[in-house]
Amino acid sequence: MSVGGSLDIWKSLGLTDSPYNSLPITSDELGDKLLVGREAELRSLSISLLNLHTHPTLEGGNGVGKTSLVSVAGYRLFQSYLAGESKFVLPLQKNFQLSARENVSAFRVKVFLQVVQALIANRDTLPVQKLSIPTIPVLEGWRRALRAISVSSENGGVSESSVGTDSSELAEAIDEVKTWLETQFKDPQSGFFLCVIDNLELLETSSEAKALLEEMRDEVLNIPGLRWVLCGARGIVRSVASTGRLVGFLGDPVDILPVRDEHIGALIEARLNAFKIEDVVSAPVEIDGFLMLYHIGHKNLRIAMKYCQDFTLWALMRGVDFSKTEEKVALLEEWLTSMASKILQNSVVGKRAWAVFDALTRKGGSLKPSDFPEFGFKSYQAMVPHLQSLSSANLIESVVDNVDARKKTISVLPLGWVVNYERLKNHAGAQ
Ligand SMILES: Nc1ncnc2c1ncn2[C@@H]1O[C@H](COP(=O)(O)OP(=O)(O)O)[C@@H](O)[C@H]1O
Ligand SMILES: [Mg+2]
């Protein structure tokens, strides 16, 4: 079963697609099956959405599963609306991200466009009369007009002037969509389109995020018939939600913690089941292996998925036949060692830099420049050369703020966690 025979490696393993996809879970039937271990979070998010008037906010590390959680919550709410069990909830098909240069008026157009797209895509399943949904030609007309500005804003945002030169068609479409939303959703109990602002931490500084969201408050966060879920990492959501002008608009941040170990077996099984072609699947990584990788990657599901894919490729390239391999975990260990030694051989990391790395991994894998005293340095400057050597060894990465170069976050890369695991193992062995 080498790749020489078939280029479709998943099929050769008895799978329709990669069960280790590291993209967020989608808002559909498949996604509903793949999301495991989040019943409590789904329930609490749905309750907030259906009963409160604030926009829920989710805070949690990268790769922990925030986007997936919101996708499936939206899918389930839409299903229960269709089944007549709850009010109108229609998730938009695309999540939004904010950039520091975001133009709020242009952003609003992008949102309206998504609302129109969602109506077009679901017009067949929705009660057209009850919701007074316009005809397809009208919706298509709106879409065309709104798309003009969204397309031009894809690359680098729209300037004030191009918003100023609205064609009358665009202005009209904006007005009509707005009026439709205001009429249909005058009563907040009528329901909402579920909209997501994802990866708020891309704004880097919470003051940027605050300023932008405050600006968006009346023009975007206050549009009838739209409910927002805000997701972010590194404390940005927490800090935004406590801003004076946004209190009452945003819900209290809910911490999304890593999926608990006890669910990991079911999580990986759900994936293998969803993608199996027949009952015999030769999965490269099964429960034990996945749990091991999950811990090595510091309970970051995205990293664990990436490890699985990388391992699969590595093994198949070496001609491993997973249908005959008993010792899959031992093989995983071999892959980990080879990955770690590849990094270690090609890099010179000094003793002091290793001490920084060890302290960083113990701390959870990320640091801010102001954390230097914790690492035993007198200044951040003194720490920089060591971080640079770790960074050139591909163990850590530093995300720099576009505006303020002193503000950055340094975090352990996926292969850094592998190296950390090997180091700890060797250390234990040496004692
Ligand atoms: N509850 C879950 N069950 C199964 N897979 C999940 C779950 N949550 C997340 N994943 C998977 O983990 C990875 C990261 O999830 P994602 O939602 O993108 O995280 P975040 O938005 O927090 O960065 C994706 O591959 C996703 O499919
Ligand atoms: Mg996400």
CSV table of C-alpha atoms and ligand atoms in Angstrom, one decimal:
chain,number,residue,atom,x,y,z
A,1,MET,CA,0.0,0.0,0.0
A,2,SER,CA,2.7,2.5,-0.9
A,3,VAL,CA,2.0,5.8,-2.5
A,4,GLY,CA,3.7,4.4,-5.5
A,5,GLY,CA,0.5,2.4,-6.2
A,6,SER,CA,-2.1,5.1,-5.5
A,7,LEU,CA,-1.7,8.8,-5.2
A,8,ASP,CA,-4.9,8.9,-3.1
A,9,ILE,CA,-3.4,8.0,0.2
A,10,TRP,CA,-6.7,8.2,2.2
A,11,LYS,CA,-8.5,5.9,-0.2
A,12,SER,CA,-5.6,3.5,0.0
A,13,LEU,CA,-6.2,3.4,3.8
A,14,GLY,CA,-9.9,2.8,3.3
A,15,LEU,CA,-11.0,6.3,3.9
A,16,THR,CA,-12.9,8.8,1.7
A,17,ASP,CA,-10.9,11.8,3.0
A,18,SER,CA,-8.4,12.8,5.7
A,19,PRO,CA,-9.9,12.1,9.1
A,20,TYR,CA,-7.2,14.5,10.5
A,21,ASN,CA,-8.3,17.6,8.7
A,22,SER,CA,-7.1,20.5,10.7
A,23,LEU,CA,-9.6,23.0,9.3
A,24,PRO,CA,-12.5,24.1,11.6
A,25,ILE,CA,-15.5,21.8,11.6
A,26,THR,CA,-18.2,22.9,9.2
A,27,SER,CA,-21.7,24.0,9.9
A,28,ASP,CA,-23.4,20.9,8.4
A,29,GLU,CA,-24.5,17.3,9.1
A,30,LEU,CA,-20.9,16.1,8.9
A,31,GLY,CA,-19.7,18.7,11.2
A,32,ASP,CA,-22.4,17.8,13.7
A,33,LYS,CA,-21.0,14.2,13.7
A,34,LEU,CA,-17.4,15.3,14.1
A,35,LEU,CA,-17.8,17.7,17.0
A,36,VAL,CA,-17.3,15.7,20.2
A,37,GLY,CA,-17.0,16.6,23.8
A,38,ARG,CA,-18.7,19.9,23.6
A,39,GLU,CA,-22.3,19.3,24.8
A,40,ALA,CA,-22.1,21.6,27.7
A,41,GLU,CA,-20.5,24.4,25.7
A,42,LEU,CA,-23.1,23.9,22.9
A,43,ARG,CA,-25.9,24.1,25.3
A,44,SER,CA,-24.7,27.2,27.1
A,45,LEU,CA,-23.9,29.0,23.9
A,46,SER,CA,-27.3,28.1,22.4
A,47,ILE,CA,-29.1,29.3,25.6
A,48,SER,CA,-27.3,32.6,25.5
A,49,LEU,CA,-28.1,33.1,21.9
A,50,LEU,CA,-31.8,32.2,22.2
A,51,ASN,CA,-32.4,34.0,25.5
A,52,LEU,CA,-30.1,37.0,26.0
A,53,HIS,CA,-29.8,40.1,23.9
A,54,THR,CA,-26.0,40.4,24.2
A,55,HIS,CA,-23.5,39.1,21.6
A,56,PRO,CA,-21.7,36.0,23.1
A,57,THR,CA,-18.0,36.1,23.3
A,58,LEU,CA,-15.6,33.1,23.4
A,59,GLU,CA,-12.1,33.2,24.7
A,60,GLY,CA,-9.7,30.3,24.2
A,61,GLY,CA,-6.3,29.3,22.9
A,62,ASN,CA,-5.6,28.7,19.2
A,63,GLY,CA,-6.7,25.4,18.0
A,64,VAL,CA,-8.8,24.6,21.0
A,65,GLY,CA,-12.0,24.4,18.9
A,66,LYS,CA,-13.8,27.8,19.1
A,67,THR,CA,-14.7,28.1,15.5
A,68,SER,CA,-15.9,24.5,15.3
A,69,LEU,CA,-18.1,25.0,18.3
A,70,VAL,CA,-19.8,28.0,16.9
A,71,SER,CA,-20.3,26.3,13.5
A,72,VAL,CA,-22.0,23.3,15.0
A,73,ALA,CA,-24.1,25.5,17.4
A,74,GLY,CA,-25.3,27.4,14.4
A,75,TYR,CA,-26.1,24.3,12.5
A,76,ARG,CA,-28.1,22.8,15.4
A,77,LEU,CA,-30.0,26.0,16.0
A,78,PHE,CA,-30.9,26.2,12.3
A,79,GLN,CA,-32.1,22.5,12.4
A,80,SER,CA,-34.2,23.1,15.4
A,81,TYR,CA,-35.8,26.2,13.7
A,82,LEU,CA,-36.6,24.1,10.7
A,83,ALA,CA,-38.1,21.4,12.9
A,84,GLY,CA,-40.4,24.1,14.4
A,85,GLU,CA,-38.7,23.8,17.9
A,86,SER,CA,-37.2,27.3,18.2
A,87,LYS,CA,-37.0,30.7,16.7
A,88,PHE,CA,-35.4,31.7,13.4
A,89,VAL,CA,-31.6,31.2,13.4
A,90,LEU,CA,-29.7,31.1,10.1
A,91,PRO,CA,-25.9,31.0,10.3
A,92,LEU,CA,-24.0,33.0,7.7
A,93,GLN,CA,-21.8,30.8,5.5
A,94,LYS,CA,-18.6,32.8,6.1
A,95,ASN,CA,-17.0,34.1,9.3
A,96,PHE,CA,-15.6,37.6,9.5
A,97,GLN,CA,-12.2,38.7,10.6
A,98,LEU,CA,-11.2,42.2,11.4
A,99,SER,CA,-8.1,44.0,10.3
A,100,ALA,CA,-6.7,47.1,11.9
A,101,ARG,CA,-7.6,49.1,8.7
A,102,GLU,CA,-11.1,47.9,8.6
A,103,ASN,CA,-13.6,50.4,7.3
A,104,VAL,CA,-16.8,50.0,9.2
A,105,SER,CA,-19.1,51.0,6.3
A,106,ALA,CA,-17.5,48.6,4.0
A,107,PHE,CA,-17.6,45.9,6.6
A,108,ARG,CA,-21.3,46.4,7.0
A,109,VAL,CA,-21.7,45.9,3.2
A,110,LYS,CA,-19.9,42.6,3.5
A,111,VAL,CA,-22.2,41.5,6.2
A,112,PHE,CA,-25.3,42.4,4.2
A,113,LEU,CA,-23.9,40.5,1.3
A,114,GLN,CA,-23.5,37.4,3.5
A,115,VAL,CA,-27.1,37.8,4.7
A,116,VAL,CA,-28.3,38.0,1.1
A,117,GLN,CA,-26.2,34.9,0.2
A,118,ALA,CA,-27.6,33.0,3.1
A,119,LEU,CA,-31.2,33.8,2.0
A,120,ILE,CA,-30.4,32.8,-1.6
A,121,ALA,CA,-28.8,29.5,-0.5
A,122,ASN,CA,-31.7,28.6,1.8
A,123,ARG,CA,-34.7,30.1,0.1
A,124,ASP,CA,-36.0,26.6,-0.7
A,125,THR,CA,-36.0,25.5,2.9
A,126,LEU,CA,-37.2,28.7,4.5
A,127,PRO,CA,-40.9,29.8,5.0
A,128,VAL,CA,-40.7,32.4,2.4
A,129,GLN,CA,-44.1,34.0,3.1
A,130,LYS,CA,-43.7,34.2,6.9
A,131,LEU,CA,-40.3,35.8,6.6
A,132,SER,CA,-41.4,38.0,3.6
A,133,ILE,CA,-38.3,36.9,1.8
A,134,PRO,CA,-37.9,38.7,-1.5
A,135,THR,CA,-37.9,36.8,-4.8
A,136,ILE,CA,-34.8,35.4,-6.2
A,137,PRO,CA,-34.4,38.1,-8.8
A,138,VAL,CA,-34.6,40.8,-6.1
A,139,LEU,CA,-32.1,38.9,-3.9
A,140,GLU,CA,-29.8,38.4,-6.9
A,141,GLY,CA,-30.0,42.2,-7.6
A,142,TRP,CA,-29.0,43.0,-4.1
A,143,ARG,CA,-26.2,40.5,-4.3
A,144,ARG,CA,-24.8,42.0,-7.4
A,145,ALA,CA,-24.9,45.5,-6.0
A,146,LEU,CA,-23.4,44.6,-2.7
A,147,ARG,CA,-20.7,42.4,-4.2
A,148,ALA,CA,-19.3,45.3,-6.1
A,149,ILE,CA,-17.9,46.8,-3.0
A,150,SER,CA,-17.1,43.6,-1.2
A,151,VAL,CA,-14.9,42.4,-4.0
A,152,SER,CA,-13.0,45.6,-4.2
A,153,SER,CA,-12.4,45.5,-0.4
A,154,GLU,CA,-11.0,42.0,-0.4
A,155,ASN,CA,-7.5,43.2,-1.1
A,156,GLY,CA,-6.5,45.6,1.6
A,157,GLY,CA,-9.8,47.3,2.5
A,158,VAL,CA,-11.9,50.0,1.0
A,159,SER,CA,-10.9,53.6,1.3
A,160,GLU,CA,-13.3,56.3,2.5
A,161,SER,CA,-13.4,57.7,-1.0
A,162,SER,CA,-14.5,54.6,-2.7
A,163,VAL,CA,-17.2,54.2,-0.1
A,164,GLY,CA,-18.1,57.8,-0.8
A,165,THR,CA,-18.6,57.1,-4.5
A,166,ASP,CA,-21.3,54.5,-3.8
A,167,SER,CA,-23.2,53.9,-7.0
A,168,SER,CA,-26.9,54.6,-6.4
A,169,GLU,CA,-27.5,50.9,-6.9
A,170,LEU,CA,-25.3,50.0,-4.0
A,171,ALA,CA,-26.8,52.6,-1.7
A,172,GLU,CA,-30.3,51.4,-2.7
A,173,ALA,CA,-29.4,47.8,-2.0
A,174,ILE,CA,-27.9,48.7,1.4
A,175,ASP,CA,-31.1,50.5,2.2
A,176,GLU,CA,-33.4,47.8,1.1
A,177,VAL,CA,-31.5,45.0,3.1
A,178,LYS,CA,-31.5,47.2,6.1
A,179,THR,CA,-35.2,48.0,5.9
A,180,TRP,CA,-35.9,44.3,5.4
A,181,LEU,CA,-34.0,43.4,8.5
A,182,GLU,CA,-35.6,46.2,10.5
A,183,THR,CA,-39.1,45.1,9.4
A,184,GLN,CA,-38.6,41.4,9.9
A,185,PHE,CA,-36.7,41.6,13.2
A,186,LYS,CA,-38.4,44.5,14.9
A,187,ASP,CA,-39.2,42.1,17.6
A,188,PRO,CA,-36.0,40.6,18.8
A,189,GLN,CA,-37.9,37.4,19.5
A,190,SER,CA,-38.3,36.8,15.8
A,191,GLY,CA,-34.8,35.4,15.6
A,192,PHE,CA,-31.5,36.3,13.9
A,193,PHE,CA,-28.8,35.6,11.4
A,194,LEU,CA,-25.9,34.1,13.3
A,195,CYS,CA,-22.7,36.0,12.5
A,196,VAL,CA,-19.2,35.4,13.7
A,197,ILE,CA,-16.2,37.7,14.2
A,198,ASP,CA,-13.4,35.2,14.4
A,199,ASN,CA,-9.7,35.4,15.4
A,200,LEU,CA,-10.1,38.8,17.1
A,201,GLU,CA,-6.5,38.3,18.3
A,202,LEU,CA,-5.4,39.1,14.7
A,203,LEU,CA,-5.8,42.7,15.8
A,204,GLU,CA,-2.8,42.1,18.1
A,205,THR,CA,-3.6,44.9,20.5
A,206,SER,CA,-6.7,45.0,22.6
A,207,SER,CA,-6.9,48.8,22.3
A,208,GLU,CA,-7.1,48.4,18.5
A,209,ALA,CA,-9.9,45.8,18.9
A,210,LYS,CA,-11.7,48.0,21.4
A,211,ALA,CA,-11.6,51.0,19.2
A,212,LEU,CA,-12.8,49.2,16.2
A,213,LEU,CA,-15.6,47.4,17.9
A,214,GLU,CA,-16.7,50.6,19.6
A,215,GLU,CA,-16.8,52.1,16.1
A,216,MET,CA,-18.8,49.1,14.9
A,217,ARG,CA,-21.2,49.2,17.8
A,218,ASP,CA,-24.0,51.2,16.3
A,219,GLU,CA,-23.4,50.4,12.6
A,220,VAL,CA,-22.9,46.7,12.9
A,221,LEU,CA,-23.5,45.2,16.4
A,222,ASN,CA,-26.8,47.0,16.7
A,223,ILE,CA,-28.5,45.9,13.4
A,224,PRO,CA,-31.8,44.2,14.1
A,225,GLY,CA,-31.8,40.5,13.1
A,226,LEU,CA,-28.1,40.0,13.5
A,227,ARG,CA,-26.5,38.3,16.4
A,228,TRP,CA,-22.7,38.1,16.7
A,229,VAL,CA,-20.4,35.7,18.3
A,230,LEU,CA,-16.9,37.0,18.9
A,231,CYS,CA,-14.0,34.6,19.2
A,232,GLY,CA,-10.5,35.3,20.2
A,233,ALA,CA,-7.3,34.1,21.9
A,234,ARG,CA,-4.7,35.5,24.3
A,235,GLY,CA,-7.1,37.5,26.5
A,236,ILE,CA,-8.2,39.9,23.8
A,237,VAL,CA,-11.9,39.0,24.1
A,238,ARG,CA,-11.8,39.4,27.8
A,239,SER,CA,-10.4,42.8,27.6
A,240,VAL,CA,-12.7,44.0,24.8
A,241,ALA,CA,-15.8,42.7,26.6
A,242,SER,CA,-15.0,44.8,29.7
A,243,THR,CA,-14.8,48.0,27.7
A,244,GLY,CA,-17.3,50.6,29.0
A,245,ARG,CA,-19.0,51.4,25.8
A,246,LEU,CA,-19.4,47.7,24.9
A,247,VAL,CA,-20.8,46.6,28.2
A,248,GLY,CA,-24.4,45.6,27.6
A,249,PHE,CA,-23.6,44.8,24.0
A,250,LEU,CA,-21.2,41.9,24.5
A,251,GLY,CA,-21.8,38.9,26.8
A,252,ASP,CA,-19.3,37.9,29.5
A,253,PRO,CA,-16.5,36.0,27.9
A,254,VAL,CA,-16.8,32.3,28.1
A,255,ASP,CA,-13.5,30.4,28.4
A,256,ILE,CA,-13.3,27.5,26.0
A,257,LEU,CA,-11.0,24.9,27.5
A,258,PRO,CA,-9.3,22.1,25.7
A,259,VAL,CA,-11.5,19.1,24.9
A,260,ARG,CA,-11.1,16.7,27.9
A,261,ASP,CA,-9.0,13.6,27.6
A,262,GLU,CA,-12.0,11.3,28.3
A,263,HIS,CA,-13.6,12.5,25.0
A,264,ILE,CA,-10.5,12.0,22.8
A,265,GLY,CA,-11.3,8.4,22.1
A,266,ALA,CA,-14.8,9.2,20.8
A,267,LEU,CA,-13.5,12.3,19.0
A,268,ILE,CA,-11.1,10.3,16.9
A,269,GLU,CA,-13.5,7.4,16.4
A,270,ALA,CA,-16.1,9.8,15.1
A,271,ARG,CA,-13.7,11.0,12.5
A,272,LEU,CA,-12.6,7.5,11.4
A,273,ASN,CA,-16.3,6.4,11.2
A,274,ALA,CA,-17.3,9.5,9.2
A,275,PHE,CA,-14.7,8.9,6.6
A,276,LYS,CA,-14.5,5.1,6.4
A,277,ILE,CA,-15.3,3.5,3.1
A,278,GLU,CA,-15.9,0.0,4.5
A,279,ASP,CA,-15.5,-1.5,7.9
A,280,VAL,CA,-11.9,-2.2,7.5
A,281,VAL,CA,-10.0,1.0,8.0
A,282,SER,CA,-6.2,1.0,8.4
A,283,ALA,CA,-6.0,4.3,10.4
A,284,PRO,CA,-2.4,5.5,10.8
A,285,VAL,CA,-3.3,7.1,14.1
A,286,GLU,CA,-5.9,5.6,16.5
A,287,ILE,CA,-7.0,6.4,20.0
A,288,ASP,CA,-3.7,5.8,21.9
A,289,GLY,CA,-1.6,7.5,19.3
A,290,PHE,CA,-3.9,10.5,19.1
A,291,LEU,CA,-4.0,10.9,22.8
A,292,MET,CA,-0.3,10.9,22.9
A,293,LEU,CA,0.0,13.5,20.2
A,294,TYR,CA,-2.7,15.6,21.8
A,295,HIS,CA,-0.7,15.8,25.0
A,296,ILE,CA,2.6,16.5,23.1
A,297,GLY,CA,0.9,19.4,21.3
A,298,HIS,CA,-0.3,20.8,24.6
A,299,LYS,CA,-4.0,19.9,24.0
A,300,ASN,CA,-4.2,21.9,20.8
A,301,LEU,CA,-6.4,19.9,18.5
A,302,ARG,CA,-5.2,21.7,15.4
A,303,ILE,CA,-1.6,20.8,16.1
A,304,ALA,CA,-2.6,17.2,17.0
A,305,MET,CA,-4.4,16.9,13.6
A,306,LYS,CA,-1.4,18.3,11.8
A,307,TYR,CA,0.9,15.8,13.5
A,308,CYS,CA,-1.4,13.0,12.3
A,309,GLN,CA,-1.3,14.1,8.7
A,310,ASP,CA,2.5,14.6,8.8
A,311,PHE,CA,3.1,11.2,10.3
A,312,THR,CA,0.8,9.5,7.8
A,313,LEU,CA,2.7,11.0,4.9
A,314,TRP,CA,6.1,10.2,6.5
A,315,ALA,CA,5.1,6.6,7.1
A,316,LEU,CA,3.6,6.0,3.7
A,317,MET,CA,6.6,7.5,1.9
A,318,ARG,CA,8.6,4.9,3.8
A,319,GLY,CA,6.4,2.1,2.5
A,320,VAL,CA,4.6,1.3,5.8
A,321,ASP,CA,1.6,-0.9,5.3
A,322,PHE,CA,-0.9,0.2,8.0
A,323,SER,CA,-3.1,-2.8,7.4
A,324,LYS,CA,-0.3,-5.0,8.7
A,325,THR,CA,1.3,-2.7,11.2
A,326,GLU,CA,0.6,-3.7,14.8
A,327,GLU,CA,2.9,-1.2,16.4
A,328,LYS,CA,1.5,2.0,15.3
A,329,VAL,CA,2.3,3.9,18.5
A,330,ALA,CA,5.9,2.7,18.3
A,331,LEU,CA,6.1,4.0,14.7
A,332,LEU,CA,4.7,7.3,15.9
A,333,GLU,CA,7.5,7.5,18.5
A,334,GLU,CA,10.0,6.8,15.7
A,335,TRP,CA,8.5,9.7,13.7
A,336,LEU,CA,8.7,12.0,16.6
A,337,THR,CA,12.3,11.2,17.2
A,338,SER,CA,13.2,11.7,13.6
A,339,MET,CA,11.4,15.0,13.4
A,340,ALA,CA,13.1,16.2,16.6
A,341,SER,CA,16.5,15.1,15.5
A,342,LYS,CA,16.1,16.8,12.1
A,343,ILE,CA,15.6,20.1,13.9
A,344,LEU,CA,18.3,19.5,16.5
A,345,GLN,CA,20.9,18.5,13.9
A,346,ASN,CA,20.5,21.6,11.9
A,347,SER,CA,20.6,24.1,14.6
A,348,VAL,CA,22.9,25.5,17.3
A,349,VAL,CA,20.9,26.3,20.4
A,350,GLY,CA,22.9,27.3,23.4
A,351,LYS,CA,22.5,26.2,27.0
A,352,ARG,CA,20.8,29.4,28.1
A,353,ALA,CA,18.5,29.3,25.1
A,354,TRP,CA,17.4,25.8,26.0
A,355,ALA,CA,16.7,27.0,29.5
A,356,VAL,CA,14.5,29.6,28.1
A,357,PHE,CA,12.8,27.1,25.9
A,358,ASP,CA,12.2,24.7,28.8
A,359,ALA,CA,10.7,27.5,30.9
A,360,LEU,CA,8.5,28.6,28.0
A,361,THR,CA,7.1,25.1,27.5
A,362,ARG,CA,6.5,24.7,31.2
A,363,LYS,CA,4.7,28.0,31.2
A,364,GLY,CA,2.3,26.7,28.6
A,365,GLY,CA,4.0,27.7,25.4
A,366,SER,CA,3.6,31.5,25.0
A,367,LEU,CA,5.2,34.6,26.4
A,368,LYS,CA,5.1,38.3,26.1
A,369,PRO,CA,8.2,40.5,26.2
A,370,SER,CA,7.1,41.9,29.6
A,371,ASP,CA,7.5,38.3,31.0
A,372,PHE,CA,11.3,38.5,31.0
A,373,PRO,CA,11.7,38.6,34.8
A,374,GLU,CA,10.0,35.2,35.0
A,375,PHE,CA,12.8,33.9,32.8
A,376,GLY,CA,15.5,35.3,34.9
A,377,PHE,CA,16.6,38.2,32.7
A,378,LYS,CA,17.2,41.8,33.7
A,379,SER,CA,15.6,43.1,30.5
A,380,TYR,CA,13.8,41.8,27.5
A,381,GLN,CA,16.7,42.9,25.4
A,382,ALA,CA,19.0,40.4,27.2
A,383,MET,CA,16.6,37.6,26.4
A,384,VAL,CA,16.3,38.5,22.6
A,385,PRO,CA,19.4,36.6,21.4
A,386,HIS,CA,18.2,33.4,23.0
A,387,LEU,CA,14.7,33.8,21.5
A,388,GLN,CA,16.4,34.4,18.1
A,389,SER,CA,18.3,31.3,18.3
A,390,LEU,CA,15.2,29.3,19.2
A,391,SER,CA,13.4,31.0,16.4
A,392,SER,CA,16.0,30.2,13.8
A,393,ALA,CA,15.8,26.6,15.0
A,394,ASN,CA,12.1,26.7,14.1
A,395,LEU,CA,11.1,25.9,17.7
A,396,ILE,CA,9.3,29.1,18.4
A,397,GLU,CA,7.7,31.9,16.4
A,398,SER,CA,7.2,35.5,17.2
A,399,VAL,CA,4.1,37.3,16.0
A,400,VAL,CA,4.9,41.0,15.8
A,401,ASP,CA,2.4,43.8,16.0
A,402,ASN,CA,2.2,45.9,12.8
A,403,VAL,CA,1.8,49.1,14.8
A,404,ASP,CA,3.9,48.6,17.9
A,405,ALA,CA,6.9,46.4,17.3
A,406,ARG,CA,7.4,46.0,21.1
A,407,LYS,CA,4.1,44.2,21.3
A,408,LYS,CA,4.5,40.7,20.3
A,409,THR,CA,3.7,37.2,21.4
A,410,ILE,CA,6.2,34.4,21.2
A,411,SER,CA,4.9,30.9,21.1
A,412,VAL,CA,6.1,27.3,20.7
A,413,LEU,CA,5.6,25.9,17.2
A,414,PRO,CA,4.2,22.4,16.5
A,415,LEU,CA,7.7,21.0,16.0
A,416,GLY,CA,8.9,22.8,19.1
A,417,TRP,CA,6.5,20.7,21.1
A,418,VAL,CA,7.9,17.6,19.5
A,419,VAL,CA,11.4,18.6,20.4
A,420,ASN,CA,10.2,19.4,23.9
A,421,TYR,CA,8.7,15.9,24.2
A,422,GLU,CA,11.9,14.2,23.0
A,423,ARG,CA,14.0,16.3,25.4
A,424,LEU,CA,11.9,15.4,28.3
A,425,LYS,CA,12.0,11.8,27.3
A,426,ASN,CA,15.8,11.8,27.0
A,427,HIS,CA,16.1,13.6,30.2
A,428,ALA,CA,14.0,11.1,32.0
A,429,GLY,CA,16.0,8.3,30.4
A,430,ALA,CA,19.3,9.9,31.5
A,431,GLN,CA,18.3,10.0,35.1
B,1,LIG,N1,-15.0,19.2,19.7
B,1,LIG,C1,-14.3,18.8,18.6
B,1,LIG,N2,-14.4,17.6,18.2
B,1,LIG,C2,-13.6,17.2,17.2
B,1,LIG,N3,-12.8,17.9,16.5
B,1,LIG,C3,-12.6,19.2,16.9
B,1,LIG,C4,-13.4,19.7,18.0
B,1,LIG,N4,-13.1,21.0,18.1
B,1,LIG,C5,-12.2,21.3,17.2
B,1,LIG,N5,-11.9,20.3,16.4
B,1,LIG,C6,-10.9,20.2,15.4
B,1,LIG,O1,-9.7,20.8,16.0
B,1,LIG,C7,-9.1,21.7,15.0
B,1,LIG,C8,-9.1,23.1,15.6
B,1,LIG,O2,-10.4,23.6,15.7
B,1,LIG,P1,-10.9,25.1,15.5
B,1,LIG,O3,-12.3,25.2,15.7
B,1,LIG,O4,-10.3,25.6,14.2
B,1,LIG,O5,-10.1,25.8,16.7
B,1,LIG,P2,-10.0,27.4,17.1
B,1,LIG,O6,-11.1,28.1,16.4
B,1,LIG,O7,-10.2,27.4,18.6
B,1,LIG,O8,-8.6,27.8,16.7
B,1,LIG,C9,-9.8,21.5,13.7
B,1,LIG,O9,-9.2,20.5,13.0
B,1,LIG,C10,-11.2,21.0,14.2
B,1,LIG,O10,-11.8,20.2,13.2
B,2,MG,MG,-10.8,29.6,14.9
